[in-house]
Short mmCIF file of C-alpha atoms in Angstrom, two decimals:
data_model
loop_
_atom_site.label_atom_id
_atom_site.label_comp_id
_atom_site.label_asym_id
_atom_site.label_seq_id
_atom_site.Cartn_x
_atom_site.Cartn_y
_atom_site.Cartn_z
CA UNK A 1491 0.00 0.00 0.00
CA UNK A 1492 1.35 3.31 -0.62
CA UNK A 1493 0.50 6.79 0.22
CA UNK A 1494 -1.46 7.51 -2.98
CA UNK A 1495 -3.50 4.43 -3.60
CA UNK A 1496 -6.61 4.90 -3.39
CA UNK A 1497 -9.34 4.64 -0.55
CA UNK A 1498 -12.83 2.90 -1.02
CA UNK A 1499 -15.32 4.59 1.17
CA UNK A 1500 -18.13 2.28 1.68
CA UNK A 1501 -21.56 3.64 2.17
CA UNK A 1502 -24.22 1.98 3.74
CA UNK A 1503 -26.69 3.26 6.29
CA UNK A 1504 -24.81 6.61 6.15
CA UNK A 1505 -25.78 8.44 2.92
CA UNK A 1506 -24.78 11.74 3.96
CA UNK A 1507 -21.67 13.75 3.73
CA UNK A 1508 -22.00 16.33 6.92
CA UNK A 1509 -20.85 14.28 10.46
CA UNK A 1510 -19.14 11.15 8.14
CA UNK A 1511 -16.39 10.27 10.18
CA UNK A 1512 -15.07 7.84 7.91
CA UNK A 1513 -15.28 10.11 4.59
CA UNK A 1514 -13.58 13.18 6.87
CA UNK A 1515 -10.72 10.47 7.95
CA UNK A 1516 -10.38 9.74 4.06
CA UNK A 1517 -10.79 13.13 2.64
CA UNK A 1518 -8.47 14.27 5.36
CA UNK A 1519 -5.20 12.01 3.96
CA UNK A 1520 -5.43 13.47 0.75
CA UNK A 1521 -5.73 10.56 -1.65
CA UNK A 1522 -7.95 9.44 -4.03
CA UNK A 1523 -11.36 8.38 -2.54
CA UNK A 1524 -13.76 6.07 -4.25
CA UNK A 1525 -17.25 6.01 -2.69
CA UNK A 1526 -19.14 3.20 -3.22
CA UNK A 1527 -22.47 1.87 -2.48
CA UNK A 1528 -23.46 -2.70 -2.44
CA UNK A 1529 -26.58 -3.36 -2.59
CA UNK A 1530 -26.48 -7.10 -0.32
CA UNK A 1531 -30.01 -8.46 -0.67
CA UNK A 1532 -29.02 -11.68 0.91
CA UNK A 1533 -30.44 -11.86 4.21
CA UNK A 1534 -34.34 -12.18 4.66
CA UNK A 1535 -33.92 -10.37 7.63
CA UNK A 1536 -32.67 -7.80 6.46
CA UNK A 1537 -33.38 -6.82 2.90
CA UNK A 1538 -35.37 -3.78 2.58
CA UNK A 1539 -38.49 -4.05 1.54
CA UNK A 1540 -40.66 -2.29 -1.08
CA UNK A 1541 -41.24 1.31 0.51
CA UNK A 1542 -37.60 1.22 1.31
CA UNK A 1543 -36.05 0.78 -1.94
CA UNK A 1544 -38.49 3.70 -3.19
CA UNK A 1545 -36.58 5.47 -0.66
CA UNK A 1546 -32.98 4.47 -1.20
CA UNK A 1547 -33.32 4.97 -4.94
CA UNK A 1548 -33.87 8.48 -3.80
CA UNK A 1549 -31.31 9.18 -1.27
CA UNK A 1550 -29.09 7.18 -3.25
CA UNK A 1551 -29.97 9.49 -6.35
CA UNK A 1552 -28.92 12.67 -3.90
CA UNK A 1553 -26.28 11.07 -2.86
CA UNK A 1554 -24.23 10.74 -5.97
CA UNK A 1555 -25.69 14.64 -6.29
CA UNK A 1556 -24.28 15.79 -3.79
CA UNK A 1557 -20.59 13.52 -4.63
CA UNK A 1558 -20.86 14.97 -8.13
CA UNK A 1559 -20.54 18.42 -6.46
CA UNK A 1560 -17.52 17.62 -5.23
CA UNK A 1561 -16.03 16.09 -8.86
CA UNK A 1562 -16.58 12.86 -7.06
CA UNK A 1563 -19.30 10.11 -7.91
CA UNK A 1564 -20.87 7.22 -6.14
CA UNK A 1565 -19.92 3.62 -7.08
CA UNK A 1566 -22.84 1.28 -7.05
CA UNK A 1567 -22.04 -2.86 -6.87
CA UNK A 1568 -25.10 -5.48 -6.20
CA UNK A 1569 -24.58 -8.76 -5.17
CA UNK A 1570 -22.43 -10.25 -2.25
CA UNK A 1571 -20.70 -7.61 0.14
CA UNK A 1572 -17.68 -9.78 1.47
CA UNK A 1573 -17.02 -10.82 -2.39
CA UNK A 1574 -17.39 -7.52 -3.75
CA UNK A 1575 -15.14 -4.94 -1.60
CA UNK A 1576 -11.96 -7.85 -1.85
CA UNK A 1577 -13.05 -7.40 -5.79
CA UNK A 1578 -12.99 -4.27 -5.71
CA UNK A 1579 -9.77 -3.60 -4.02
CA UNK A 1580 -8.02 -5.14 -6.55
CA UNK A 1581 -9.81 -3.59 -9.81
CA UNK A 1582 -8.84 0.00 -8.28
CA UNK A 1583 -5.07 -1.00 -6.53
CA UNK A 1584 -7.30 0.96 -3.45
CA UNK A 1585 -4.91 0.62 0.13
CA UNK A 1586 -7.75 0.06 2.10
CA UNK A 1587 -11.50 0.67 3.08
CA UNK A 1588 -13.32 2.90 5.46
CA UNK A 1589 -16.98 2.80 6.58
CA UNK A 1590 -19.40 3.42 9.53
CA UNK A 1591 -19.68 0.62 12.14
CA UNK A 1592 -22.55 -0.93 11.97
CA UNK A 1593 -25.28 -2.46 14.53
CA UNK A 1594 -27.24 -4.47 11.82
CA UNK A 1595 -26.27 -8.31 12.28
CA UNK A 1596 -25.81 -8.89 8.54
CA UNK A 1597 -23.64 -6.07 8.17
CA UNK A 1598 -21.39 -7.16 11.25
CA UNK A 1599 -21.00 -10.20 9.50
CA UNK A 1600 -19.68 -9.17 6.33
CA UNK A 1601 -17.15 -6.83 8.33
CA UNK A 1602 -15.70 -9.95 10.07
CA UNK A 1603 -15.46 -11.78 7.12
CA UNK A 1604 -13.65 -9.17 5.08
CA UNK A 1605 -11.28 -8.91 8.26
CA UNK A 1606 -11.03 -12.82 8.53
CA UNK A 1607 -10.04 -12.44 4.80
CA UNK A 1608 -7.44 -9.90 5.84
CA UNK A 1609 -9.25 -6.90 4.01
CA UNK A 1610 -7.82 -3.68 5.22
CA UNK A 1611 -10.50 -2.47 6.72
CA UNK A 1612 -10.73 0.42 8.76
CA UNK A 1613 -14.43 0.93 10.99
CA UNK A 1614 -15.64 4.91 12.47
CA UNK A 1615 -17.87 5.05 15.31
CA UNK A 1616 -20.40 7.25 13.63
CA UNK A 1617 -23.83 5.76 13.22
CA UNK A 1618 -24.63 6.41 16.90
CA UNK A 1619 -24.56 8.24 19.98
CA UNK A 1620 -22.56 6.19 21.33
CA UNK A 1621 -20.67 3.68 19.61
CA UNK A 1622 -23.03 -0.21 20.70
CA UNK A 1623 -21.19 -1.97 23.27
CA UNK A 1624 -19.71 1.49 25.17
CA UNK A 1625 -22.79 1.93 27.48
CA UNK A 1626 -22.65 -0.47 29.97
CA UNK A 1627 -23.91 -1.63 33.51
CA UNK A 1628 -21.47 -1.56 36.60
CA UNK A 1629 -20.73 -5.56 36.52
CA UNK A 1630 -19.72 -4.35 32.30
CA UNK A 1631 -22.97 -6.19 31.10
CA UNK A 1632 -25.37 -4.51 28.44
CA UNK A 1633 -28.35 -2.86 29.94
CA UNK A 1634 -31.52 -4.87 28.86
CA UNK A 1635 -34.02 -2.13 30.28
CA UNK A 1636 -34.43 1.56 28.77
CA UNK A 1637 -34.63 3.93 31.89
CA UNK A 1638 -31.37 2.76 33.26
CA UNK A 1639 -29.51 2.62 29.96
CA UNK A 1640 -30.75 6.28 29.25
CA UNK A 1641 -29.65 7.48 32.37
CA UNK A 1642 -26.09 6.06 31.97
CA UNK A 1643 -26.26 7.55 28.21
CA UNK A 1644 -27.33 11.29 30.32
CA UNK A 1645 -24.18 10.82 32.20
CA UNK A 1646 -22.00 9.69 30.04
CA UNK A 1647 -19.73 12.54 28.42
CA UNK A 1648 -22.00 14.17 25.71
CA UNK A 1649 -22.14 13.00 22.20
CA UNK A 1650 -19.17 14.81 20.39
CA UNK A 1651 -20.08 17.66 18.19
CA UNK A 1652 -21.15 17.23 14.51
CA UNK A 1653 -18.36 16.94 11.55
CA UNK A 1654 -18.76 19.71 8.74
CA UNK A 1655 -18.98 17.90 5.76
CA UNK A 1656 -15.45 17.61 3.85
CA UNK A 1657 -14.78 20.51 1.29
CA UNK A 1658 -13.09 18.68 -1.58
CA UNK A 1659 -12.09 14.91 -2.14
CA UNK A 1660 -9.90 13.86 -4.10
CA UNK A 1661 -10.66 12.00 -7.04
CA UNK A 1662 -8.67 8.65 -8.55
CA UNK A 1663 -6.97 9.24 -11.67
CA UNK A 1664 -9.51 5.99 -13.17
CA UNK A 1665 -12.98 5.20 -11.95
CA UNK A 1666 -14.24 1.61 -11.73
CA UNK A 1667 -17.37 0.83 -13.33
CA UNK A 1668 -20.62 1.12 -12.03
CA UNK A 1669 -24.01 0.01 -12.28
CA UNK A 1670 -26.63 2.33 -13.08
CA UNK A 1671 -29.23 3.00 -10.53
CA UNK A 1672 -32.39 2.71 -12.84
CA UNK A 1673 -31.08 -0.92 -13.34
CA UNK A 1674 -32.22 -2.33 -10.03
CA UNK A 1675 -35.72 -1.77 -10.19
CA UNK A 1676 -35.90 -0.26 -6.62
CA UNK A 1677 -38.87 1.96 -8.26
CA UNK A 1678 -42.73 0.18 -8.49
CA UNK A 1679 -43.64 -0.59 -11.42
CA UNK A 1680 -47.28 -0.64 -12.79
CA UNK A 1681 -49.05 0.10 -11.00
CA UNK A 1682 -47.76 2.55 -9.21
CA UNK A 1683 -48.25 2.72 -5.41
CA UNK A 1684 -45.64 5.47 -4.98
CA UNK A 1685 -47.61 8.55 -5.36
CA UNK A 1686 -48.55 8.73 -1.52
CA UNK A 1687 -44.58 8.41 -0.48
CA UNK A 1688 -43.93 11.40 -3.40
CA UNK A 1689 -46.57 13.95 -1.85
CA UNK A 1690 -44.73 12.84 1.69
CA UNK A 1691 -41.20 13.03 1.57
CA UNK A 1692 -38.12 14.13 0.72
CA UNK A 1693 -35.20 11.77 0.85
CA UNK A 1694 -31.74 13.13 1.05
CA UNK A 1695 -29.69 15.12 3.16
CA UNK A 1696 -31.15 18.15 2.63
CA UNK A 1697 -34.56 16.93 3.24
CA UNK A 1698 -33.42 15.59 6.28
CA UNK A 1699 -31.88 19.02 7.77
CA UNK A 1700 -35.46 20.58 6.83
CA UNK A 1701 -37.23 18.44 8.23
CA UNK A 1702 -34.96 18.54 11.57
CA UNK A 1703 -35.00 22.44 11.45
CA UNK A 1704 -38.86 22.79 11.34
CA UNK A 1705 -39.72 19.98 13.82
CA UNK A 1706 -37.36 21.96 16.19
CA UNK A 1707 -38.46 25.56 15.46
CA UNK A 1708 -42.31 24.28 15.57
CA UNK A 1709 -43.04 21.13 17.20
CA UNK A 1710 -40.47 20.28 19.73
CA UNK A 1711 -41.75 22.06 22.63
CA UNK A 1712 -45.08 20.92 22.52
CA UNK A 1713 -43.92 17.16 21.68
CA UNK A 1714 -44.93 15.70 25.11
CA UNK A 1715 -48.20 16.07 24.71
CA UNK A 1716 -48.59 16.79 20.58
CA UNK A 1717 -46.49 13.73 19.92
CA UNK A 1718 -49.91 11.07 20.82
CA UNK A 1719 -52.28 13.12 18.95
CA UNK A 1720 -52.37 11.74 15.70
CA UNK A 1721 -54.78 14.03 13.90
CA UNK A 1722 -51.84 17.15 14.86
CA UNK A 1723 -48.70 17.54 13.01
CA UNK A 1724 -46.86 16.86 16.32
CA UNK A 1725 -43.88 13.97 15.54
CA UNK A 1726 -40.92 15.13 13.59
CA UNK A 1727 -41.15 12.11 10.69
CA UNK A 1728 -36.98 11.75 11.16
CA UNK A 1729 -37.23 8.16 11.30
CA UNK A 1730 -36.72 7.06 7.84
CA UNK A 1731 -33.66 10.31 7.43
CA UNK A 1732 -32.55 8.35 10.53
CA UNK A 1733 -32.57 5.11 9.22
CA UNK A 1734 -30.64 5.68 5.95
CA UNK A 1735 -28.44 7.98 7.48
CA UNK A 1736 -29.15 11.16 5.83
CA UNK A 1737 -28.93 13.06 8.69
CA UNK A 1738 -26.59 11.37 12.53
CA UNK A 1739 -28.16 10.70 15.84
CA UNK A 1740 -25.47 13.38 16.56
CA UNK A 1741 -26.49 15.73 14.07
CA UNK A 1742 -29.89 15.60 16.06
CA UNK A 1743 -29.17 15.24 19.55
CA UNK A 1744 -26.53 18.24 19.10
CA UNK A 1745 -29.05 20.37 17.59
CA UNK A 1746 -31.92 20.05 20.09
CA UNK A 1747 -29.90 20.13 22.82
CA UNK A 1748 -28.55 23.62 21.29
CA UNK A 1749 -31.50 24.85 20.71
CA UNK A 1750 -33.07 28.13 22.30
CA UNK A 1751 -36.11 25.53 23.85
CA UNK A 1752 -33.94 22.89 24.70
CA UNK A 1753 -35.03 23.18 28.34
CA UNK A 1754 -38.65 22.52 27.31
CA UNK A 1755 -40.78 19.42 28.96
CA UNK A 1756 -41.24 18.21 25.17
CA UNK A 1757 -37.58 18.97 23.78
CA UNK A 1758 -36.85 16.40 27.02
CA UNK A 1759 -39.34 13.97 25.86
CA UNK A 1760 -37.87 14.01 21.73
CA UNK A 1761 -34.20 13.50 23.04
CA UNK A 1762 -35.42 10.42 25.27
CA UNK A 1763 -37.26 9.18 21.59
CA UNK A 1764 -33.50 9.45 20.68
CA UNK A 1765 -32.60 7.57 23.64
CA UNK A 1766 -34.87 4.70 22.78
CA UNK A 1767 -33.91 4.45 19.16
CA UNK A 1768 -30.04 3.96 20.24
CA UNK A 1769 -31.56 1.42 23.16
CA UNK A 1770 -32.70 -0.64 20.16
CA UNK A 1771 -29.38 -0.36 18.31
CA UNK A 1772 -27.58 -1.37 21.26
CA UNK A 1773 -29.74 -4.19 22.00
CA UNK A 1774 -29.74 -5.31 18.63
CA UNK A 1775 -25.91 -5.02 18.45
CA UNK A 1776 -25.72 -7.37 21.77
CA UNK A 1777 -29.07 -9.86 20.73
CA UNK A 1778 -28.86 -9.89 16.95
CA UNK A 1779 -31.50 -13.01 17.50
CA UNK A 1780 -33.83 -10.33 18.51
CA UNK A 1781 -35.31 -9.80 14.93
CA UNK A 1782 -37.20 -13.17 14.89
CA UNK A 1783 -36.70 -14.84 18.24
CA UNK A 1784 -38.48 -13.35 21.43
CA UNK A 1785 -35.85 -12.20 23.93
CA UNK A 1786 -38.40 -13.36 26.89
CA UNK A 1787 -37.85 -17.38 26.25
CA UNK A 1788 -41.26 -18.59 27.50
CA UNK A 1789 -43.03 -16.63 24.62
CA UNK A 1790 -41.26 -19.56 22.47
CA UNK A 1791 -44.70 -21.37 23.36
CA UNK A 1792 -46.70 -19.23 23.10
CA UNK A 1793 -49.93 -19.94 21.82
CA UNK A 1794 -50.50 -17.77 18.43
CA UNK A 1795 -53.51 -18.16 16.43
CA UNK A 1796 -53.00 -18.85 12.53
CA UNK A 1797 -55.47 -16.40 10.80
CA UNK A 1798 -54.49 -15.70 7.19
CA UNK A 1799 -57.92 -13.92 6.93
CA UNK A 1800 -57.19 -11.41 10.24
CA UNK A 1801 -53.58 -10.86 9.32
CA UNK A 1802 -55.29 -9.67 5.66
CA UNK A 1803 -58.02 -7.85 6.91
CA UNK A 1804 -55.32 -5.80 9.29
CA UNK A 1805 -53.07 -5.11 6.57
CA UNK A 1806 -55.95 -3.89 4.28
CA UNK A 1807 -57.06 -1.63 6.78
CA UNK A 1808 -60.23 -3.52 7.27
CA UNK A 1809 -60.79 -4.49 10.35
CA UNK A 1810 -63.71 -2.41 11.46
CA UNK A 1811 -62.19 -0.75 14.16
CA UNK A 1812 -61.45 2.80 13.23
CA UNK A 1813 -58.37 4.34 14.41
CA UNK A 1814 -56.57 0.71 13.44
CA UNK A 1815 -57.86 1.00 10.18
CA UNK A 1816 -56.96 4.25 9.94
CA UNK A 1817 -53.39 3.63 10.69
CA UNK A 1818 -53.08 0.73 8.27
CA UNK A 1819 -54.18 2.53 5.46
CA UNK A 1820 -52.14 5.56 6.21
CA UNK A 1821 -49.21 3.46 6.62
CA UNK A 1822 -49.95 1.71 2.58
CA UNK A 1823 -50.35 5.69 1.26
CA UNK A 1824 -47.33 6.93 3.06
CA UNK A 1825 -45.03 4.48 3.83
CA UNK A 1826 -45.55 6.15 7.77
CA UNK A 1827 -47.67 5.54 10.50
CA UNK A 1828 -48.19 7.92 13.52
CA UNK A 1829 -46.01 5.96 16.66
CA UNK A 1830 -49.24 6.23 18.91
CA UNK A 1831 -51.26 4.46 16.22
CA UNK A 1832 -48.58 1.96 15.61
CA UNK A 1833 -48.73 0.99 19.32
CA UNK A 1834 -52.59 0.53 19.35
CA UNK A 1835 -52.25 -0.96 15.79
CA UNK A 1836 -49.52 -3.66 16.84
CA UNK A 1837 -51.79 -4.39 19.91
CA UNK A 1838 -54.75 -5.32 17.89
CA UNK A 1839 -52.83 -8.19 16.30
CA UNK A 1840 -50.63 -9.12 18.72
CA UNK A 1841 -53.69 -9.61 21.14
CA UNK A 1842 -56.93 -8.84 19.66
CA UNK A 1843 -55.97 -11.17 16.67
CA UNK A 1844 -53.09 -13.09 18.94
CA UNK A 1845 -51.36 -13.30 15.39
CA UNK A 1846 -47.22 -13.86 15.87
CA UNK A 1847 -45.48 -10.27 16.55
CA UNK A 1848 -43.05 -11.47 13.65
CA UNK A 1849 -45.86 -11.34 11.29
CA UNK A 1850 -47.03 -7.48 12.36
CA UNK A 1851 -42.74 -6.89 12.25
CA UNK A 1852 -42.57 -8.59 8.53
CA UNK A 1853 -45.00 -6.50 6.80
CA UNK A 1854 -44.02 -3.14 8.77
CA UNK A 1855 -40.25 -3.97 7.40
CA UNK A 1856 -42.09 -4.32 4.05
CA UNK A 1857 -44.36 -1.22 4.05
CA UNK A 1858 -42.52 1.34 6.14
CA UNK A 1859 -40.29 4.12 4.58
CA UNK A 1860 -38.81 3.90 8.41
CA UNK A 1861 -38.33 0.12 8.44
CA UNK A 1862 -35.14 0.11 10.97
CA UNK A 1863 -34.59 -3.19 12.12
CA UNK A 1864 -33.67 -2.39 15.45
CA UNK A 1865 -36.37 -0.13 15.86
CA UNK A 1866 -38.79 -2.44 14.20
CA UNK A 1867 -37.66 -5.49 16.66
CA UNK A 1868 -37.97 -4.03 19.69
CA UNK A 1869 -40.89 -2.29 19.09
CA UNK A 1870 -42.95 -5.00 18.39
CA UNK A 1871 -40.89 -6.97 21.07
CA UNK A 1872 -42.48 -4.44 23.68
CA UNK A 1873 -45.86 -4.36 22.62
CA UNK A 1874 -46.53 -8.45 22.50
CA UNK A 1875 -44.54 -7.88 25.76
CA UNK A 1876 -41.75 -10.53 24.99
CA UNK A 1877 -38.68 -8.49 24.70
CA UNK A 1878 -36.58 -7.71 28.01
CA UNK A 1879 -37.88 -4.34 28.15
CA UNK A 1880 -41.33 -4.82 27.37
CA UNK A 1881 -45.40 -3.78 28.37
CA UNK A 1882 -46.72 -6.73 29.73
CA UNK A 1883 -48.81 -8.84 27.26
CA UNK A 1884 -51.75 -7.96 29.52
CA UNK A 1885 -51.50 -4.64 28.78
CA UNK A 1886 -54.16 -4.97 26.10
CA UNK A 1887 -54.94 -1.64 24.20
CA UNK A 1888 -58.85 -1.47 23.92
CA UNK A 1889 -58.63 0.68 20.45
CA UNK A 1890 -61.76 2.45 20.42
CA UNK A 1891 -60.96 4.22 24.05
CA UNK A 1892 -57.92 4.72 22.29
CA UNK A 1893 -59.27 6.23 19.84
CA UNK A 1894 -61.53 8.84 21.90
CA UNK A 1895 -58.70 9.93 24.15
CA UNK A 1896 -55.70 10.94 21.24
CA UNK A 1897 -58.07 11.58 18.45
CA UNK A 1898 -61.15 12.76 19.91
CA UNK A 1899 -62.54 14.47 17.33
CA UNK A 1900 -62.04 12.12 14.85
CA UNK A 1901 -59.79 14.18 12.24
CA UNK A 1902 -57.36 11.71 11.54
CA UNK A 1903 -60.03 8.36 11.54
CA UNK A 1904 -61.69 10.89 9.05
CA UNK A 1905 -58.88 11.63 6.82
CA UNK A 1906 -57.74 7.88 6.30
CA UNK A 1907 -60.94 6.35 6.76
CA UNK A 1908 -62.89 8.13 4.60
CA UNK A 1909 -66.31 6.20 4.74
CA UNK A 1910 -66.47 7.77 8.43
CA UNK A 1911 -66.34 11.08 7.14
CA UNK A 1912 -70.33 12.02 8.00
CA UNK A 1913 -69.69 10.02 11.75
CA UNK A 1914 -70.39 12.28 14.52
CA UNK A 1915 -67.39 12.63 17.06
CA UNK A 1916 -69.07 10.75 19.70
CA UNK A 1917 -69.24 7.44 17.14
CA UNK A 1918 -66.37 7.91 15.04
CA UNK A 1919 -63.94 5.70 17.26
CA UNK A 1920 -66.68 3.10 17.31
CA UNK A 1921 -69.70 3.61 14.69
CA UNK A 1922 -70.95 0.11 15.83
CA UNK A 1923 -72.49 2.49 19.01
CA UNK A 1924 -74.90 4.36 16.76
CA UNK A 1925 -78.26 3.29 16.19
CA UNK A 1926 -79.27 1.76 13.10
CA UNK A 1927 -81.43 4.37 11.78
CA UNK A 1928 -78.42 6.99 12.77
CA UNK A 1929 -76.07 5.19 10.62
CA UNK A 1930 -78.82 4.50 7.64
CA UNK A 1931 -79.57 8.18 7.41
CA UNK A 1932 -76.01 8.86 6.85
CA UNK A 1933 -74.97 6.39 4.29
CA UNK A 1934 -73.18 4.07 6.69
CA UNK A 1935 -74.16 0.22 6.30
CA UNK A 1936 -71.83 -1.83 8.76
CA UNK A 1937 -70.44 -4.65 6.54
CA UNK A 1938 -71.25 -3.28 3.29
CA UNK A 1939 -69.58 0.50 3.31
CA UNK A 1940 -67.36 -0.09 6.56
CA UNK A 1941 -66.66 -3.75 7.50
CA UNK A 1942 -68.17 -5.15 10.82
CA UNK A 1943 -65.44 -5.46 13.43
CA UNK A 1944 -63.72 -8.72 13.03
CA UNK A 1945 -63.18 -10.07 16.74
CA UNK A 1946 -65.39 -8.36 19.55
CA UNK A 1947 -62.67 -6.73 21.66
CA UNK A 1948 -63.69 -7.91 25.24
CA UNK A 1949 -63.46 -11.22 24.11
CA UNK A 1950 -60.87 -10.74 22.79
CA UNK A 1951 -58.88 -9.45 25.58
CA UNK A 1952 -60.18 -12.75 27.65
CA UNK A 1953 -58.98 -15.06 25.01
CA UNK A 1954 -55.29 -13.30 25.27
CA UNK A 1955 -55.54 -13.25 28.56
CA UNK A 1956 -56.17 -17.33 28.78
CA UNK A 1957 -53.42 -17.59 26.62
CA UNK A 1958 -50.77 -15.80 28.52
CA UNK A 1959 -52.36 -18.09 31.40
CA UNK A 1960 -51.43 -21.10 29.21
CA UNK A 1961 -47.97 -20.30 28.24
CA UNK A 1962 -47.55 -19.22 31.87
CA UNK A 1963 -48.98 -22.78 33.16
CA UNK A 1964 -46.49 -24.64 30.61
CA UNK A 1965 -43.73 -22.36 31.69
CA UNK A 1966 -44.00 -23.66 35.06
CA UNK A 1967 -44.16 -27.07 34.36
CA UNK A 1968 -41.20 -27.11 32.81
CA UNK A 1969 -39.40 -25.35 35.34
#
């Protein structure tokens, strides 16, 4: 290796250029950098699903934007990671390769292969707060419950500041070839579901620092309370900028905390949301089983129905109870669903349906524009309450109080459900209350313009309940 051979700088769930550790390291020596982006489909677990390739076509198409700026471009490979970067070093004569750390498990184990292989490679903390497997418990074990973990991260030194993104990089005298983007399909085809994800969002870096700057300037202090109100634009939708990387945990945390109502109840409340996201990296990073094995072993047995029809009705949107219709269907338009819906949502079919958590985690991977696999895992892990930091499965979200406590007035139900539009407040959340003649007057016929509900919910919530008994009962027999 000599001082002017190239670098490869290898992109993955860091598509930015501002706070890149690993592209400031390389820019910073002065040789030729050669970014470059693999798209590794080979792990079921972790391949992104449709809304997210609509989305990394698009950050991926900034991406090379914002390269080109520089007189740089972006390299794009598909196919096996750990075959192509060793390929690659030798088609450029590149010294080595930098890149983010990574929490993902399939990502880990490409880096220890390429290392195994003796691959120069060369990993930056600079994905996370703080880098997965620095926050630890006083006997050095990983926390496995948030409130502890978060206090550690609170006094911990602070997250170092943001890196400026690099003002030139150098370019290698030849460029190795390079797919083209428009060849991997990541866009629908006919038909074309997309248009709901195009009115929504703006992938990229830039779209991400908007997005950050008006949360903060608009939302943030009120986020405490705004933040479970679906029908309000109270959330600040960084999830999916988050997820890809377009914009650091850093980049955030440093900005709220900096920012003139950063000693605001809600400002508090957001940076804890931060706290939980890098919970569920860490966790992830130290239980990599975690995205489709419970981390609570007795939910092994536990006693889940098989219901292809309930699992479809959910995922249409159809299940005749409002505000989880309401949050299926807005999750197909936009790729998104409001956290507070995704909670009652997840409930329904983890308990009202008692359908498998992985299912509910399978087709949010597939539909959401956010589909983090960290955050996705634990998430659902809580709310079937099988995860080490979890609501207990008796915790069973009735969705129609739900419903009347964060959208009272029924402007969100309304706006996604469409058929309840004429619904008077009082009924919206559950239109089975009105009377018959109520209902007829206003064009709503229960099973033929809105579907009856599919499972009554108080029976429901027995039947969980008898099952947690169950897998309780075995539990303790085999103990």
């Amino acid at each position: 290796m000599t001082t002017s051979s190239p670098l490869i700088l290898w992109f993955r769930s860091d598509l930015r250029l501002a706070d890149h550790p690993a592209l400031m390291a390389a820019a910073r020596t002065g040789r030729p950098v050669i970014p470059v982006f693999v798209l590794d489909e080979g792990n079921r677990h972790a391949a992104p699903g449709a809304a997210s390739r609509w989305w990394l076509h698009h950050s991926l198409t900034q991406l090379s934007g914002a390269l080109g700026a520089l007189a740089s471009r972006l390299v794009l490979r598909r196919g096996n990671a750990a075959r192509i970067m060793p390929d690659l070093l030798r088609e450029t004569g590149a010294g080595g390769i930098v890149a983010s750390a990574s929490h993902e498990p399939r990502q880990r184990a490409v880096e220890r292969l390429l290392t195994d292989a003796g691959v120069p490679l060369r990993l930056f903390a600079g994905n996370h707060l703080f880098p997965p497997g620095t926050i630890l418990n006083g006997s050095g074990a990983p926390y496995r419950v948030f409130t502890p973990f978060y206090k550690a991260c609170l006094n911990a030194p602070p997250p170092a500041a943001p890196l400026d993104a690099p003002a030139a990089i150098a370019a290698p005298g030849e460029w190795p070839g390079s797919d083209r983007l428009e060849d991997w399909d990541l866009l629908p085809r006919a038909p074309d579901w997309a248009g709901g994800l195009r009115e929504t969002w703006t992938p990229g870096e830039a779209g991400a620092a908007a997005r950050l700057e008006a949360f903060l300037d608009r939302a943030a202090p009120a986020y405490d309370t705004a933040r479970d109100l679906p029908a309000q634009p109270g959330t600040s939708r960084l999830s999916p900028h988050l997820h890809f990387g377009e914009i650091s945990a850093r980049q955030v945390w440093h900005a709220a905390t900096h920012h003139p109502d950063a000693g605001s109840t809600g400002m508090a409340t957001f940076l804890r949301e931060i706290g939980w996201r890098e919970f569920s990296c860490h966790l992830l990073h130290h239980c990599p089983e975690m995205t489709h094995r419970p981390l609570r072993a007795e939910f092994e047995n536990f006693p889940w129905r098989d219901d292809p029809a309930g699992l479809r009705a959910w995922q249409r949107g159809e299940t005749g109870y409002p505000i989880v219709d309401a949050g299926m269907r807005e999750l197909w338009h936009t790729g998104f669903m409001h956290n507070r819906v995704r909670m009652i949502a997840a409930s329904f079919l983890v308990k009202d349906l008692r359908i498998d958590w992985r299912r509910g985690a399978a087709w949010f991977l597939d539909t959401l524009v956010d589909a983090d696999t960290a955050a996705n895992s634990s998430n659902w892990q809580w709310v079937a309450g099988c995860g080490t930091d979890a609501a207990p499965y008796f915790r069973v979200f009735n969705p129609a109080l739900q419903a009347r406590k964060f959208d009272p007035e029924g402007g969100y139900i309304r706006r996604w459900v469409p058929e309840l539009g004429n619904v008077p407040a009082a009924h919206v959340a559950e239109p089975w209350s009105m009377m018959a003649y109520d209902r007829e007057a206003i064009g709503l016929r229960l099973g033929q313009t809105y579907p009856h509900r599919i499972v009554d919910h108080g029976e429901a919530r027995k039947a969980a309940l008898a099952a947690l008994g169950e897998m309780n009962e075995n539990a303790s027999v085999l103990n």
